[in-house]
Coordinates of C-alpha atoms and ligand atoms in Angstrom, one line a residue:
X255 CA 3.8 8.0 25.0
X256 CA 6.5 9.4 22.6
X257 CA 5.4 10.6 18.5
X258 CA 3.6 8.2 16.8
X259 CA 4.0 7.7 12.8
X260 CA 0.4 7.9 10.8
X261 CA 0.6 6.0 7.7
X262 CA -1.7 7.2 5.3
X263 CA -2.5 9.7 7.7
X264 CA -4.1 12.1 4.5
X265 CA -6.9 9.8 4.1
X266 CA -10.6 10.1 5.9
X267 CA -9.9 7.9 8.6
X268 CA -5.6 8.8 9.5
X269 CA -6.9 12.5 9.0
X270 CA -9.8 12.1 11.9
X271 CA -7.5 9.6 13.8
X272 CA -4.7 12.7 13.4
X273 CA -6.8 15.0 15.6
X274 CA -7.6 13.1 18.1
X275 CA -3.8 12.0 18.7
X276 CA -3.0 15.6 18.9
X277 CA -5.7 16.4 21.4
X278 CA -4.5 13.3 23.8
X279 CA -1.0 15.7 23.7
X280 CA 0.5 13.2 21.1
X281 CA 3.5 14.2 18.5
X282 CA 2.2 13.1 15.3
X283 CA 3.9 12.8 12.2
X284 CA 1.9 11.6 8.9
X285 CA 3.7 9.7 5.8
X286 CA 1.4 9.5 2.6
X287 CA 1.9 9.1 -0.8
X288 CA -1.3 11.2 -1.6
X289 CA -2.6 9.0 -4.1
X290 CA -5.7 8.8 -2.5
X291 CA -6.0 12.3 -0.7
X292 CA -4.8 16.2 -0.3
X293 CA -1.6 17.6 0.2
X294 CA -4.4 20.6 2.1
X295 CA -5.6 18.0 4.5
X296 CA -2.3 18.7 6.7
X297 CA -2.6 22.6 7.2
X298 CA -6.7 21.6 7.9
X299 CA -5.4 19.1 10.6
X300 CA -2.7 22.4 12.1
X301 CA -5.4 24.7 11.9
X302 CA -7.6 22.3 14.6
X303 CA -5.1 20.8 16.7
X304 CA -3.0 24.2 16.6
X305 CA 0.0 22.0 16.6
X306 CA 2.8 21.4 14.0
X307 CA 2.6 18.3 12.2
X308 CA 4.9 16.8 10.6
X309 CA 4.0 15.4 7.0
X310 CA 6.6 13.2 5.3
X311 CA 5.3 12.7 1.3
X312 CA 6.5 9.1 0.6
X313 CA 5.0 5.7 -0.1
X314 CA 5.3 2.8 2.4
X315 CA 6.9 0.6 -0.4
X316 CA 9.7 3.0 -0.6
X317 CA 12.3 1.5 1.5
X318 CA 14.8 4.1 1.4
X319 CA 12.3 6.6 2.3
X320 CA 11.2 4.6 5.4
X321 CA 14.6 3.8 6.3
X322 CA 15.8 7.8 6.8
X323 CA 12.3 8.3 8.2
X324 CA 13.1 5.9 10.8
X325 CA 16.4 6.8 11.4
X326 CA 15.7 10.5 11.9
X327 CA 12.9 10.6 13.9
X328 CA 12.3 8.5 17.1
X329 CA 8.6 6.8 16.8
X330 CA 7.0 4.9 20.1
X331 CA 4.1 3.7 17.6
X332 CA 3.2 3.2 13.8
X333 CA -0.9 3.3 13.1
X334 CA -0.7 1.7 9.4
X335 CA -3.8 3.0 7.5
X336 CA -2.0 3.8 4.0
X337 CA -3.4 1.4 1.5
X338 CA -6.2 0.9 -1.3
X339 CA -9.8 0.4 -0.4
X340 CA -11.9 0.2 -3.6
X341 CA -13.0 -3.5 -3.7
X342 CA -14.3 -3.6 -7.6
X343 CA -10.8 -2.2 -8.4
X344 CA -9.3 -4.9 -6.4
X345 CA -11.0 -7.2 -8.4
X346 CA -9.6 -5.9 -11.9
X347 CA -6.3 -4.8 -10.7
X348 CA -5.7 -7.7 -8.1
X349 CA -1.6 -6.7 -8.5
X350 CA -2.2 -3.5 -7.4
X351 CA -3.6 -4.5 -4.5
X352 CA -1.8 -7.3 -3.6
X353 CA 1.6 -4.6 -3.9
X354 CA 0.5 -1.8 -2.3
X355 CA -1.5 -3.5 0.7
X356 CA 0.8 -6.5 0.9
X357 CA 4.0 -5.5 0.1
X358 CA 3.7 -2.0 0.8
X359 CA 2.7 -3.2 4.8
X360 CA 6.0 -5.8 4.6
X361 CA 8.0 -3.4 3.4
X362 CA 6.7 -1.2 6.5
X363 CA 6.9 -3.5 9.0
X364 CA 10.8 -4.7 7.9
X365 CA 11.9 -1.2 9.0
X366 CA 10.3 -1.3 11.9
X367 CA 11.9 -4.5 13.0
X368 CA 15.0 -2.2 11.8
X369 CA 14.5 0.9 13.5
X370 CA 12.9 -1.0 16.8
X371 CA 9.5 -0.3 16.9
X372 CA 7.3 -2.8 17.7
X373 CA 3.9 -0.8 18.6
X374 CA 1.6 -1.1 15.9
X375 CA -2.1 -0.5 15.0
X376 CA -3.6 -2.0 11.5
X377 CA -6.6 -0.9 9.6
X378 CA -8.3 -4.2 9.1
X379 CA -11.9 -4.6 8.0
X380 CA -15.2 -6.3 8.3
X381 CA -14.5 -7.6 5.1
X382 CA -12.0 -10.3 6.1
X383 CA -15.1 -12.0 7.2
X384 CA -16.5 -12.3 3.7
X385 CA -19.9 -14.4 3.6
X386 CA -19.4 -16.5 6.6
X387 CA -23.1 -17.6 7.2
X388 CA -24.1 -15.3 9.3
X389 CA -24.8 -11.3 9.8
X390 CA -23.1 -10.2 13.2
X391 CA -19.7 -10.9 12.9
X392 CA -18.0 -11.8 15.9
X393 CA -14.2 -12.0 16.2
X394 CA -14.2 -15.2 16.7
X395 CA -16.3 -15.4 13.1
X396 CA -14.4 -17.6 10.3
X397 CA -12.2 -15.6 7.9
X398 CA -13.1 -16.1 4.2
X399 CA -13.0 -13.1 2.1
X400 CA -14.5 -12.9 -0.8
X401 CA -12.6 -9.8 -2.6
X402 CA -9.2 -8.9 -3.4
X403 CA -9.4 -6.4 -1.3
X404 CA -10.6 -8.9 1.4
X405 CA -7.8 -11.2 0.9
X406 CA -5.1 -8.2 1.6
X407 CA -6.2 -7.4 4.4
X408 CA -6.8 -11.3 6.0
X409 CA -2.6 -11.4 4.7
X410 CA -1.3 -8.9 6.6
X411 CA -3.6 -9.8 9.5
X412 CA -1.9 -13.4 9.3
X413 CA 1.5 -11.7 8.7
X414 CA 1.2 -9.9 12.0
X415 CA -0.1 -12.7 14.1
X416 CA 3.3 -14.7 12.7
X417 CA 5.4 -11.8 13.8
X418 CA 4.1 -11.3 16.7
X419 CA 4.2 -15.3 17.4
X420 CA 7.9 -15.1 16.5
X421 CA 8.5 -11.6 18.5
X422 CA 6.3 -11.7 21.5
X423 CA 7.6 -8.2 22.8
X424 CA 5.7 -6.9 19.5
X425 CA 2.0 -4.9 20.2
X426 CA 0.0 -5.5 17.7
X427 CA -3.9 -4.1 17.3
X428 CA -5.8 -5.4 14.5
X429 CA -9.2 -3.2 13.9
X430 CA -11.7 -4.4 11.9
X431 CA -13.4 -1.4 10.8
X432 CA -17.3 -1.6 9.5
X433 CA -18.6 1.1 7.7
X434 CA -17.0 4.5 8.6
X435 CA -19.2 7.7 7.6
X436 CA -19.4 11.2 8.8
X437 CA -17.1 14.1 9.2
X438 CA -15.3 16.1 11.7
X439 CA -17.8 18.1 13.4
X440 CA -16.0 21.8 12.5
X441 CA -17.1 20.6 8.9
X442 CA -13.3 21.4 8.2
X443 CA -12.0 17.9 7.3
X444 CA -14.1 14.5 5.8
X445 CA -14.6 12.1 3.3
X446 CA -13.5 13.7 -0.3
X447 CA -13.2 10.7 -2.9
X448 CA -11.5 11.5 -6.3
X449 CA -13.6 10.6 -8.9
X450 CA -17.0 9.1 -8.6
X451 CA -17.8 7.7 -5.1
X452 CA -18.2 4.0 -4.5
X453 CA -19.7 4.2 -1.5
X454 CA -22.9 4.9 0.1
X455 CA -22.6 8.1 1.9
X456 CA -20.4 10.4 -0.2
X457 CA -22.4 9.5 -2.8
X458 CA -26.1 10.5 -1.1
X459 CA -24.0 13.8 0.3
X460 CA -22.5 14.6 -3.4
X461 CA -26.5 14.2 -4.5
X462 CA -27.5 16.9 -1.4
X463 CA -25.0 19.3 -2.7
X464 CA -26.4 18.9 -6.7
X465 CA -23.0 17.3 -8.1
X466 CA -24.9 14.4 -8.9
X467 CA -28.4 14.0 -10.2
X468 CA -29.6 10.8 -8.2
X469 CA -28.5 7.9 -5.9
X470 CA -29.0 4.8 -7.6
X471 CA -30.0 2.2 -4.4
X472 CA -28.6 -1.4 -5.1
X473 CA -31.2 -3.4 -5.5
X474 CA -34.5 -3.3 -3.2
X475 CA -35.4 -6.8 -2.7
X476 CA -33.3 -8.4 -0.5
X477 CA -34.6 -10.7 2.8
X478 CA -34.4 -7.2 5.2
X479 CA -37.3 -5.4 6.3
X480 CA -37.3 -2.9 3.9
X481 CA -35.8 -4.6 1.5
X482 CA -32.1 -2.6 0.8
X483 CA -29.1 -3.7 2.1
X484 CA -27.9 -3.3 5.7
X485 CA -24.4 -2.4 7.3
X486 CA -23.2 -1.4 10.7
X487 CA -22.1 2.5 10.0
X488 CA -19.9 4.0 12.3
X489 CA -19.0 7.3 12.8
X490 CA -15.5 8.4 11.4
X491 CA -14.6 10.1 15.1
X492 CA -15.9 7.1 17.0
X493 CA -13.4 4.8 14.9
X494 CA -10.9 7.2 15.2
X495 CA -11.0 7.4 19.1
X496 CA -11.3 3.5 19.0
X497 CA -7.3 4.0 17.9
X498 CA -6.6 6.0 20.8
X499 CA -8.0 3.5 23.2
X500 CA -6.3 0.9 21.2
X501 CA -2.8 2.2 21.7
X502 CA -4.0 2.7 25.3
X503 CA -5.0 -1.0 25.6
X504 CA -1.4 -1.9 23.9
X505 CA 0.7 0.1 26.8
X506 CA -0.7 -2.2 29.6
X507 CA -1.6 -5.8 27.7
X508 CA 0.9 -7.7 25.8
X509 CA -1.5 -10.0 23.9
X510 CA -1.9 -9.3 20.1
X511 CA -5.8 -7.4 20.4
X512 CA -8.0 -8.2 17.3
X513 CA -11.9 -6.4 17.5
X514 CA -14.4 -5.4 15.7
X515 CA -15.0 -1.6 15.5
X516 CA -18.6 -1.1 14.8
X517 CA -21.4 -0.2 16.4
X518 CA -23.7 -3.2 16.5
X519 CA -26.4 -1.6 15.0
X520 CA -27.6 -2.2 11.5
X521 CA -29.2 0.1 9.3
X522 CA -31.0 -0.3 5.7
X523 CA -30.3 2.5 2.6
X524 CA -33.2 3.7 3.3
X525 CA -33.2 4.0 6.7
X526 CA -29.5 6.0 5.9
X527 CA -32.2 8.2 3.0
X528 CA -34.0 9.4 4.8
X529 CA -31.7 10.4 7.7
X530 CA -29.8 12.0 5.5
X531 CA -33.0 14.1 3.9
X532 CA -34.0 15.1 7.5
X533 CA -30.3 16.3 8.8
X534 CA -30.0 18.5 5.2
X535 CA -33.4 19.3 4.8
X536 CA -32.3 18.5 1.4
X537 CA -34.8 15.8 -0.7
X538 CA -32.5 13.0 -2.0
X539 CA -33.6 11.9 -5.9
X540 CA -33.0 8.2 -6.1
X541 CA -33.9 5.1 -7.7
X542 CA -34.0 1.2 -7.1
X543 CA -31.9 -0.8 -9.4
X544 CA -30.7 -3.8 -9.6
X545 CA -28.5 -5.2 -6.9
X546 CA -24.3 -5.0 -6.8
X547 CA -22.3 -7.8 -7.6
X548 CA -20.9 -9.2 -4.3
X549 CA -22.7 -6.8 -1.9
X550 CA -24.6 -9.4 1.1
X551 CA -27.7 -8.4 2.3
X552 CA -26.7 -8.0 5.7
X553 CA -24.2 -7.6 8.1
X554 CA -23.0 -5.6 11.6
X555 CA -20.4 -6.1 14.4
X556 CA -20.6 -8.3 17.7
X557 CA -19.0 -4.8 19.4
X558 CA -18.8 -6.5 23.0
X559 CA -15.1 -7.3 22.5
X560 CA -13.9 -3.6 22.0
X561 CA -16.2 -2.7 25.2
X562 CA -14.5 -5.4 27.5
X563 CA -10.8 -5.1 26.1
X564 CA -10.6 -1.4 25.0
X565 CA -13.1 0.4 27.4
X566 CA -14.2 1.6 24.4
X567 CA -18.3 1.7 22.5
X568 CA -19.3 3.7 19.8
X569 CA -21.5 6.7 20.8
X570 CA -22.9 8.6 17.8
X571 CA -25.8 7.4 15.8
X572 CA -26.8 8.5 12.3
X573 CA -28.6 11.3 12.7
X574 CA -25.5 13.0 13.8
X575 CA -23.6 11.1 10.9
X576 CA -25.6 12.9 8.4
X577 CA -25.2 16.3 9.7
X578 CA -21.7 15.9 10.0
X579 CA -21.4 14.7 6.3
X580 CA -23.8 17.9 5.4
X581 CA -21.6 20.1 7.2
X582 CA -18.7 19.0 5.6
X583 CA -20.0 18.8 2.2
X584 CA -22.0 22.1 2.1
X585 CA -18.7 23.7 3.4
X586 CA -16.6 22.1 0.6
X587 CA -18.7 21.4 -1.9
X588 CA -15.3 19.7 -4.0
X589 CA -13.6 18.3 -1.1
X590 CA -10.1 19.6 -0.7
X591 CA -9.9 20.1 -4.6
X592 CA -10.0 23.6 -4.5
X593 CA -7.1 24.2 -2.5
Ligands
NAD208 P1 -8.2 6.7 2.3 O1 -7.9 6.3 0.9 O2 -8.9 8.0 2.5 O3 -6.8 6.8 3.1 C1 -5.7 6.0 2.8 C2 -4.5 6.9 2.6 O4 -3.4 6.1 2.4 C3 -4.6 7.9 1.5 O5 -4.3 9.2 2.0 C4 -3.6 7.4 0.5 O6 -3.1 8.5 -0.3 C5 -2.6 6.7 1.3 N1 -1.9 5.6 0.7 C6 -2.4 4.6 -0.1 N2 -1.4 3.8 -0.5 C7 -0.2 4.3 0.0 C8 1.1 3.9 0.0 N3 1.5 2.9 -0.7 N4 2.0 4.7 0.6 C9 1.7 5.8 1.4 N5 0.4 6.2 1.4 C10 -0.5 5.5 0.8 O7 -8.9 5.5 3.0 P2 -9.6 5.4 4.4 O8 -11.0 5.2 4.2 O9 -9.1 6.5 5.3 O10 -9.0 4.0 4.9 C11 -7.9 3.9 5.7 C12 -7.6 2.4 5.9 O11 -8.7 1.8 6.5 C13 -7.3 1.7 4.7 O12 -6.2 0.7 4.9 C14 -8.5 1.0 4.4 O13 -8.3 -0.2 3.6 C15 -9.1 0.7 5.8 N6 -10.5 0.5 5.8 C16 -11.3 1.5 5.3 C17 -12.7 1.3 5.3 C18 -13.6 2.3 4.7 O14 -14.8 2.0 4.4 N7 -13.2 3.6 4.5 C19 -13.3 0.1 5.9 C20 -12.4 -0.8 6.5 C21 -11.0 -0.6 6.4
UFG209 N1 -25.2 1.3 -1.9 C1 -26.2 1.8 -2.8 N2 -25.8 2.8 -3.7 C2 -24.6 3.3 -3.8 C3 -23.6 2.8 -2.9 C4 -23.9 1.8 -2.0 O1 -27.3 1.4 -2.7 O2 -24.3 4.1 -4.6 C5 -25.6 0.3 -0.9 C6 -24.8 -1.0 -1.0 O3 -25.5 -1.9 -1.9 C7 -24.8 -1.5 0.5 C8 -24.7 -0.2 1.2 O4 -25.2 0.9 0.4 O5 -26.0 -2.1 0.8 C9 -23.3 0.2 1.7 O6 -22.5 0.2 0.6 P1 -21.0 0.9 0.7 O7 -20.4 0.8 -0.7 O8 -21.1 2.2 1.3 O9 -20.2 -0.1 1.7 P2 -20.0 -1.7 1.7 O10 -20.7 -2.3 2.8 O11 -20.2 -2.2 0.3 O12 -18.4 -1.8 1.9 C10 -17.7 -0.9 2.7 C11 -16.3 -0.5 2.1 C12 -15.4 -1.7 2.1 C13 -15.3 -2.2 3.5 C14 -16.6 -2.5 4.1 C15 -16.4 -2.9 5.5 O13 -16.5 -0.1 0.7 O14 -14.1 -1.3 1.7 O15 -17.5 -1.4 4.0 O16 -17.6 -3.5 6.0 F1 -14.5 -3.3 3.6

């Protein structure tokens, strides 16, 4: 396998994916327009793979920019993570969404077809599934999203399965991620939101460190045992080597692969709490409100399909997702900010 092109490869997922490339003896080169991450990430990501990586500051709807990217550089593989992730902003901003995940990924995938290069891996999500009727979601699951965000990513997965119908010597990978958490074991690189975090764990871990006062816990009466909501969460190293045994799983089979990457193993706020409490030794303030427009009460993978087509199971649970996410966050208590 040649160099492989990291889109949004600056983020918490492309960063973690990033290292483990590197180890596997890839070339990697990352292209991001930063919006969402840290022009520091990249000489974090040298430092641990003691390799050069290139880092190539532009946006994927800039078609000039892809165009001498393509043309200078000779790339076996694109893994396509750049995009926006915040599903209340989706809702308010649909347009942004729509152009930076939809067009952005066309714009992207046109200079591929250009340049030749038909490999490709997509960060799709358990979202696409929306509120189909059920909580484990297997592949095979309806697709009805029920967010902007949602809806972006159930496009491009339909804009790929036409490509590839119309360019069968295309390898596609679509990876629907669940809930990705935890850090980089060194505690060097992890999860550093701008702004106020919208998810669950950097928001318990920014509590632990005393940035923020409490964690308020979306609602506590839902039909689940102990009453808060439960997701499959996976951790961020565990997704990221599902990429590697994706692009594996590309080199020898020629259908398009869609799975679920998850664990198949739900866990409840709480449950998350109180792991979290015993990896930091850190008490977490928090306190029941009322529940989040358009969160379910439940949902987690069907993971058999990654086992059986990628060789490939998640291994970590959450008590080493916590201490990960403490490691990283007591380290850098701002993120990359202070670079
Ligand atoms: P992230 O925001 O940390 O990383 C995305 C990166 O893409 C950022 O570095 C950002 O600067 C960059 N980017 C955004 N728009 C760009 C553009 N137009 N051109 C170039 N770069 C651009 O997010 P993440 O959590 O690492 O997610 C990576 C991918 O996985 C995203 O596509 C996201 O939708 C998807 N995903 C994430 C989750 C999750 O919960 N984190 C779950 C399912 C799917
Ligand atoms: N939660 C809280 N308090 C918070 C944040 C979250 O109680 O401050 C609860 C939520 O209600 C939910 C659980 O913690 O029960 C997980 O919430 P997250 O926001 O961490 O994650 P979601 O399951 O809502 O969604 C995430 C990403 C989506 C992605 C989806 C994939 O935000 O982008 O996982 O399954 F698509």
């Amino acid at each position: 396998m040649g160099k492989v092109l990291v889109t949004g490869g600056a983020g918490y997922i492309g960063s973690h994916t990033v290292i483990q490339l590197a180890h596997a003896g890839l070339e990697v080169a990352v292209l991001d327009n930063l919006s969402n991450s840290s022009r520091g990430v990249i000489a974090r990501l040298e430092e641990l793979t003691g390799k050069t990586i290139q880092f190539i500051h532009a946006d994927v709807r800039d078609r000039d920019a892809l165009r001498a990217v393509f043309s200078e550089n000779a790339y076996e593989a694109v893994i396509h993570f750049a995009g926006l992730k915040a599903v209340s902003e989706s809702q308010n901003e649909p347009l942004k969404y729509f152009d930076n995940n939809v067009s952005g990924s066309i714009v992207l995938f046109e200079e591929m077809m250009n340049a030749d290069i038909s490999k490709l891996i997509f960060s799709s999500s358990a979202t696409v599934y929306g509120d189909p009727g059920c909580v484990c979601y297997a592949e095979t699951t309806p697709l009805k999203p029920i967010n902007v965000y949602g809806q972006t990513k159930l496009m491009v997965e339909d804009i790929l399965r036409d490509i590839k119908w119309a360019n069968p010597q295309w390898q596609i990978a679509l990876l629907r991620y669940f809930n990705p958490v935890g850090a980089h074991e060194s505690g060097r690189i992890g999860e550093s939101p701008f702004g106020t975090p919208n998810n669950l764990m950097p928001f318990i871990s920014q509590v632990a460190v005393g940035k923020r006062e409490k964690l308020m816990v979306y609602g506590n009466d839902y039909p689940t045992p102990d009453g808060t909501g439960l997701r499959d969460y996976i951790h961020v190293d565990d997704l990221a080597a599902g990429h590697l045994a994706a692009l594996n799983a590309l080199s020898k089979d020629n259908s398009l692969i869609t799975v679920n990457l998850g664990t198949g193993k739900p866990n409840s706020v709480l449950e998350m709490i109180s792991a979290f409490e015993k990896a930091s030794g850190v008490t977490i303030p928090y306190e029941i409100i009322g529940r989040r427009s358009g969160d379910l009460p439940e949902y987690y993978a069907d993971a058999h399909l990654a086992k059986k087509i990628l060789n490939w199971e998640a291994k970590l649970g959450i008590d080493r997702m916590c201490a990960d996410t403490w490691r990283w966050q007591k380290n850098n208590p701002n993120g990359y900010c202070d670079q």
